[in-house]
Coordinates of C-alpha atoms in Angstrom, one line a residue:
X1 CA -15.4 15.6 8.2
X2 CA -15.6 13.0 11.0
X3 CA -12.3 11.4 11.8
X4 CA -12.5 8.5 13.9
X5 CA -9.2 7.2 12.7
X6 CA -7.7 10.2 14.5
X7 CA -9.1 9.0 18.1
X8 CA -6.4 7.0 18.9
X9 CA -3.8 10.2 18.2
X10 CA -0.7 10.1 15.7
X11 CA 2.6 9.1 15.1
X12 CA 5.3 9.7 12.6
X13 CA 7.0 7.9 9.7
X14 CA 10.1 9.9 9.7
X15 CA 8.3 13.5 8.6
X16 CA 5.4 11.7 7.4
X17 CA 2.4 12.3 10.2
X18 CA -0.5 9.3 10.5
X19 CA -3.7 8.5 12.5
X20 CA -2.5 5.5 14.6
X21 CA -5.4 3.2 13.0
X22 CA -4.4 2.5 9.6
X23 CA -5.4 0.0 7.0
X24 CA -3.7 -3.2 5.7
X25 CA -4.1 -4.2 2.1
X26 CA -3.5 -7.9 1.8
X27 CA -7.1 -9.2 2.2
X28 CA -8.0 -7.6 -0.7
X29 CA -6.8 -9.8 -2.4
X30 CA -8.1 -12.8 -1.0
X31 CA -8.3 -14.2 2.4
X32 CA -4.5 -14.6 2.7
X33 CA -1.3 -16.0 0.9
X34 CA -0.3 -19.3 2.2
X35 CA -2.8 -21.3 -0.3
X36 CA -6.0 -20.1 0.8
X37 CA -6.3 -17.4 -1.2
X38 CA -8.2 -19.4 -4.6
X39 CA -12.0 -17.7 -3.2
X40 CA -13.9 -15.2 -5.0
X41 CA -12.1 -12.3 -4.8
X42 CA -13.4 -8.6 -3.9
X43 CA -14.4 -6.5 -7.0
X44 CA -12.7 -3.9 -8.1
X45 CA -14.9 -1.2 -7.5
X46 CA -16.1 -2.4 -4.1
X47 CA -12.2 -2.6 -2.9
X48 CA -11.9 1.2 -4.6
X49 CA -14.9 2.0 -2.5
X50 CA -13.6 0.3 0.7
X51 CA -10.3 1.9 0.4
X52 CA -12.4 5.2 -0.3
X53 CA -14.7 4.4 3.2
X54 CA -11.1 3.8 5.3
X55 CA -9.9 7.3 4.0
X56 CA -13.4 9.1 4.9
X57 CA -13.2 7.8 8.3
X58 CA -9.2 9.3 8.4
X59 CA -7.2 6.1 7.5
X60 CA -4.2 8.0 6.3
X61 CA -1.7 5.1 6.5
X62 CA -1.8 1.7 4.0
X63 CA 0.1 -1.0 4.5
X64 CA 1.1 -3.5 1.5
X65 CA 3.2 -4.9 -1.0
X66 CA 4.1 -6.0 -4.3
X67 CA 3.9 -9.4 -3.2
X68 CA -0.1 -9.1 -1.6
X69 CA -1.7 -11.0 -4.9
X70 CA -4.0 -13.5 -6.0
X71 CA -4.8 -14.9 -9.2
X72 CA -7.4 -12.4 -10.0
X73 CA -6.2 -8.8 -7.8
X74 CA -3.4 -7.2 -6.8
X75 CA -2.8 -5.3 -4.0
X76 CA -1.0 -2.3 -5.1
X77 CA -2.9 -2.2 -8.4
X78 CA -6.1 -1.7 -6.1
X79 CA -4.9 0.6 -3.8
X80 CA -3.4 2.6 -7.5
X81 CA -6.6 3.0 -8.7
X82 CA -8.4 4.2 -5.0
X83 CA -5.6 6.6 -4.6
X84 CA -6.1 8.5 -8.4
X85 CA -9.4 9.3 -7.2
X86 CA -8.8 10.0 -4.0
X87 CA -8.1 14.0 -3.2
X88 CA -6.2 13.5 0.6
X89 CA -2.7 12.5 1.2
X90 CA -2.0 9.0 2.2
X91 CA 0.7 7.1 3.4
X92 CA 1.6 3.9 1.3
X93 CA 4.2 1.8 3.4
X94 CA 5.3 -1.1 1.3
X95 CA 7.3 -4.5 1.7
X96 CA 10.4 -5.6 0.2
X97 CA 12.7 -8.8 0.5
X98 CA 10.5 -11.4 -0.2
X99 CA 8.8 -12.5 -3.6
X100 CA 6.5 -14.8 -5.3
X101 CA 6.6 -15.1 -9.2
X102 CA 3.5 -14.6 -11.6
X103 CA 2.1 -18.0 -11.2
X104 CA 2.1 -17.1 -6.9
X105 CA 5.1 -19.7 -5.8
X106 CA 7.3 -17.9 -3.3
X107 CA 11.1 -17.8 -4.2
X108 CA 13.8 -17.5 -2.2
X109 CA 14.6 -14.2 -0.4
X110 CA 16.1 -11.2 -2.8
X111 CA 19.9 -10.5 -3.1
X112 CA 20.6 -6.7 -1.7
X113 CA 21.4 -6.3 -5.9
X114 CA 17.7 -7.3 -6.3
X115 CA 16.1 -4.8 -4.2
X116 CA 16.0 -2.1 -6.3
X117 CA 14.0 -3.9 -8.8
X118 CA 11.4 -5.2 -6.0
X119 CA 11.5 -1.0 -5.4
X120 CA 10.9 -0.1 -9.0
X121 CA 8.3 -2.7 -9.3
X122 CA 6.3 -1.5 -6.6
X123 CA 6.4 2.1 -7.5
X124 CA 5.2 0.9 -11.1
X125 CA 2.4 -0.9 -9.4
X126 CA 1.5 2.1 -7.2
X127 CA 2.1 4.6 -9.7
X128 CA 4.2 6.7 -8.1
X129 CA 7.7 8.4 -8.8
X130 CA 9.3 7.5 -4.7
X131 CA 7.8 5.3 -2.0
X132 CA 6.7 6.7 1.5
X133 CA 7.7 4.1 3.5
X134 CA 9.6 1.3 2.3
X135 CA 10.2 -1.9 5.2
X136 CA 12.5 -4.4 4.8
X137 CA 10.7 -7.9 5.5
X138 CA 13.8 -10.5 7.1
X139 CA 13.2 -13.9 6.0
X140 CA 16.4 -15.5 7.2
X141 CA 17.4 -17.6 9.8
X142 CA 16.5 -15.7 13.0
X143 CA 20.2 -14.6 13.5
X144 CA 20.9 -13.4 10.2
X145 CA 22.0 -10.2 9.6
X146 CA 20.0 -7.6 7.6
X147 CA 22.9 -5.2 6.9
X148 CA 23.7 -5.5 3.1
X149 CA 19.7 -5.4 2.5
X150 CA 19.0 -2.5 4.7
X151 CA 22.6 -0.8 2.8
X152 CA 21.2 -1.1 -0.5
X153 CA 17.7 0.0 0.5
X154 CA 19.8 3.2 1.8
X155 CA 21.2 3.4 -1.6
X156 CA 18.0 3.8 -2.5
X157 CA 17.0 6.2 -0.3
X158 CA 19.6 8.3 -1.1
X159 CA 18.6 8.4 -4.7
X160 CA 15.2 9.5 -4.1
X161 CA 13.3 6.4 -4.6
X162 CA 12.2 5.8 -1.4
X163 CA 11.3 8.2 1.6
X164 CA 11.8 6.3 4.8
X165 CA 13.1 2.7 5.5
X166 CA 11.7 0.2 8.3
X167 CA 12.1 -3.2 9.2
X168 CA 9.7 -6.3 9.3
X169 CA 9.7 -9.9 10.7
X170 CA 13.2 -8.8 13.5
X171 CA 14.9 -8.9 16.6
X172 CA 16.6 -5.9 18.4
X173 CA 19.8 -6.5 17.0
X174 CA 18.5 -5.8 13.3
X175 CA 16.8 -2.8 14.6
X176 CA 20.5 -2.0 16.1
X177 CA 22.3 -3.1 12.8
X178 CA 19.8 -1.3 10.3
X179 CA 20.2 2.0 13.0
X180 CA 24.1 2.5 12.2
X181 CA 23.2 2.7 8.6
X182 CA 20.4 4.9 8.4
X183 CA 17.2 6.3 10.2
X184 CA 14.5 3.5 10.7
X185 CA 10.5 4.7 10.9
X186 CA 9.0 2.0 12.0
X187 CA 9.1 -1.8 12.7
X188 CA 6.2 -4.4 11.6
X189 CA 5.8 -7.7 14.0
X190 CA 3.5 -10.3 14.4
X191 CA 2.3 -9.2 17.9
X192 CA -1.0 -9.3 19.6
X193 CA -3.0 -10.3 23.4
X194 CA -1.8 -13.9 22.6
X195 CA 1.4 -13.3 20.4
X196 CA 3.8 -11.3 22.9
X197 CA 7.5 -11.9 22.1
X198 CA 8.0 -8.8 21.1
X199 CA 7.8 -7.9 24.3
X200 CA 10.1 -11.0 25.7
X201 CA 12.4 -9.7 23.6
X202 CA 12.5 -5.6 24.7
X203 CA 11.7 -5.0 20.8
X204 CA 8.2 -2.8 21.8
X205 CA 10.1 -0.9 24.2
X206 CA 13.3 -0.8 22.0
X207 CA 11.2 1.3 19.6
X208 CA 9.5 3.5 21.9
X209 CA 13.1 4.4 23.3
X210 CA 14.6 5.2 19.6
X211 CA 10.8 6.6 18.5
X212 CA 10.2 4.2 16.1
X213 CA 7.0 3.3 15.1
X214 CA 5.7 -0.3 16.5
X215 CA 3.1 -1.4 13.7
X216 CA 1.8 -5.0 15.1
X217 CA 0.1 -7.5 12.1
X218 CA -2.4 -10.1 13.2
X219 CA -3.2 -8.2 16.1
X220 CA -6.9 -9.6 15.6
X221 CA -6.6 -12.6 14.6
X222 CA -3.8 -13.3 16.5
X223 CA -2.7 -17.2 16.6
X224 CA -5.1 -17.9 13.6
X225 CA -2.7 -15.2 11.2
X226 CA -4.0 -14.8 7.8
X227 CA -7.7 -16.9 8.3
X228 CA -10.4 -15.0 8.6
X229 CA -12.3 -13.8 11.3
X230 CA -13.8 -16.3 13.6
X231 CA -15.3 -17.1 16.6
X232 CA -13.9 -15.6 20.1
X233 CA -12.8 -18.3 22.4
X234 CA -10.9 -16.0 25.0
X235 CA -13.5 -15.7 27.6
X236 CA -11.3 -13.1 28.9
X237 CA -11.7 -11.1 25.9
X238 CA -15.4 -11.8 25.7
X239 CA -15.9 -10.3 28.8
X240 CA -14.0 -6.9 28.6
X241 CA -16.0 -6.6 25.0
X242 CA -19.7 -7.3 26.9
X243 CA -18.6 -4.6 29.3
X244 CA -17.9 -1.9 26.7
X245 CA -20.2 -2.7 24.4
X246 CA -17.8 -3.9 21.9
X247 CA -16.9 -6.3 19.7
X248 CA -13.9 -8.4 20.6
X249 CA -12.0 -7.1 17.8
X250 CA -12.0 -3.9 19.3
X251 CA -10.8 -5.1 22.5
X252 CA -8.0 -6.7 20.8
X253 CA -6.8 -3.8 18.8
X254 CA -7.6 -1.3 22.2
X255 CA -5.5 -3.5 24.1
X256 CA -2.6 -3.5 21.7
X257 CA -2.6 0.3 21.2
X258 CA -2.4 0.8 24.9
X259 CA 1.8 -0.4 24.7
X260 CA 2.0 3.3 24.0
X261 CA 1.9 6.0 21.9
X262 CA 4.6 4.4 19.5
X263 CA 2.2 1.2 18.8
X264 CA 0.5 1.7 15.3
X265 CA -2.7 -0.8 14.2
X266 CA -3.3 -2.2 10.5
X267 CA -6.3 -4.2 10.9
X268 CA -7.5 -5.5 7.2
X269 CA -10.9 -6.5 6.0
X270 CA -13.3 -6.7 3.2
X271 CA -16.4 -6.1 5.4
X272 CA -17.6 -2.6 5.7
X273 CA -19.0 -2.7 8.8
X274 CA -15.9 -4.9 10.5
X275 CA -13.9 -1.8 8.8
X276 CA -15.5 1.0 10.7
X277 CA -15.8 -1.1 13.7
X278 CA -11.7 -1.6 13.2
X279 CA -11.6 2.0 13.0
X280 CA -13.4 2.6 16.1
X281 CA -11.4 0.7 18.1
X282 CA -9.3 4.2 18.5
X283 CA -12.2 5.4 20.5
X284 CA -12.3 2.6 23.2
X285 CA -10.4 3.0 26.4
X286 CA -9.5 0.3 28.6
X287 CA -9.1 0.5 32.5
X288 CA -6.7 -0.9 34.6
X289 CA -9.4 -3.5 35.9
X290 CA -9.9 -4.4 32.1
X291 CA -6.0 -4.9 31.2
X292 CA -5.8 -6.9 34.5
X293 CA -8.3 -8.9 33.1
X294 CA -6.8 -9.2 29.7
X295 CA -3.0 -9.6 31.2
X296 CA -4.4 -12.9 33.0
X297 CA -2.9 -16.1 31.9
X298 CA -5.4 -18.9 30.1
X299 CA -5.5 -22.0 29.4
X300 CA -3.7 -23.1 26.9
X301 CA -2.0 -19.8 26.3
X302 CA 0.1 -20.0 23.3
X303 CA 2.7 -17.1 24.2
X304 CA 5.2 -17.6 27.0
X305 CA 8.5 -15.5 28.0
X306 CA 10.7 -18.3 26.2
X307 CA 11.4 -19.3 22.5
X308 CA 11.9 -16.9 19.5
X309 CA 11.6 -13.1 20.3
X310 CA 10.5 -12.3 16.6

């Protein structure tokens, strides 16, 4: 079977082995969370079928949460019904910390004592009996510490309802603090071409020294986050695409997965063809002449080496 996914190499999740181009879940339930998620949503056996596409083309790692809903789909409940008729092993990595109750308001961050029943409703919505990879998602004041969440996700761990632990949304020092309790697998920023604190901050290279795995979000659409895909305005991107033949999504995603060997990709979409062209992007190799290009500052350039590091 042709496995373009696998172009790009792998990494680890702890013991857990994956393609470095994996799949994120949230847009299929709308086109984001933040109030713009009211369109008509994907059907349910069109998602089952994209799912199915990703893991053809050897997506082996999901990324989601209980917490990825609209009014009319569920995240987890999609990727439940793909996975029972699916017949390869795939990774689920999965978000806890924040919530959002039925009617979609967001409450306030979970109490460590409330983690275990964010766990046990995601592995009810996934249908499973342990999670793969479970991150912790820090919604706190930037300095806040995570260790009483990431302690009672250990709990958890130790009781067999999760497999590995991570981190989402930090600095270095939670990656520091969360490390003196228990083994982390891999860390989930907003990083991209025009988003680069995480590497003010030493948090990219922070995880390639502890082997971590670096899984960026919004890596494609960058400053625009959760809205959909759009018109290119970085000339610089335009032109590395024109001279490879791709689209500038690919550049994007090529230019984030050359960090290193650590840096993971979850690109989401709806579109089959922006899917396999995500996919792809494992394939494309940039020279030093392109990266030059790329590494040039713009106008307007909304990432500089001050400011918060998350």
């Amino acid at each position: 079977m042709v496995n373009p996914a696998a172009a790009a190499g792998t990494w680890k999740f702890g013991d857990l082995e994956v393609n470095r181009i994996g799949y994120g879940a949230m847009r299929l339930t709308g086109n984001g969370m933040m109030g713009n998620s009211d369109s008509t949503p994907i059907d349910r056996d069109v998602a089952v079928g994209l799912l199915h596409s990703a893991f053809e083309q050897g997506v082996n790692h999901i990324d989601t949460a209980a917490f990825y809903f609209s009014p009319l789909r569920s995240a987890n409940e999609l990727i439940n019904r793909a996975l029972s008729s699916w017949y390869g092993d795939v990774v689920v990595v999965t978000k806890v910390g924040p919530a959002r109750d039925p009617s979609g308001e967001w409450l306030t961050m979970a109490r460590p004592d409330q983690l275990r029943g964010q766990v046990e409703e995601n592995l009810r919505q996934l249908g499973r009996d342990h999670l793969d990879v479970v991150n912790l998602r820090h919604n706190g004041p930037g300095t806040a510490l995570v260790t009483e969440h990431f302690g009672a996700l250990a709990e958890l761990r130790q009781a067999g309802l999760i497999r590995n632990l991570g981190l989402s949304n930090v600095r270095p020092e939670h990656v520091a603090e969360a490390l003196v309790i228990a083994p982390v697998v891999c860390v989930q920023n907003s990083y991209g071409l025009d988003w680069r604190r995480a590497d003010e901050s030493g948090l990219v290279d922070l995880c390639r020294e502890q082997g971590i795995a670096f899984v960026p979000y919004f890596a494609v659409s960058g400053l625009r986050r959760e809205a959909a895909a759009g018109h290119e305005y970085d000339a610089r991107v335009r032109s590395v695409a024109r001279a490879h033949n791709a689209t500038p999504a690919q550049v994007r995603l090529a230019w984030t997965l050359h960090r290193g060997p650590h840096v993971l990709a979850i690109p989401g979409t709806t579109n089959p063809a922006h899917l396999a062209e995500n996919i792809a992007a494992g394939t494309l190799r940039l020279t030093e002449e392109d990266l030059a290009i790329l590494d040039k500052p713009r106008e307007g350039a909304a990432w500089a080496p001050t400011g918060d590091a998350r």
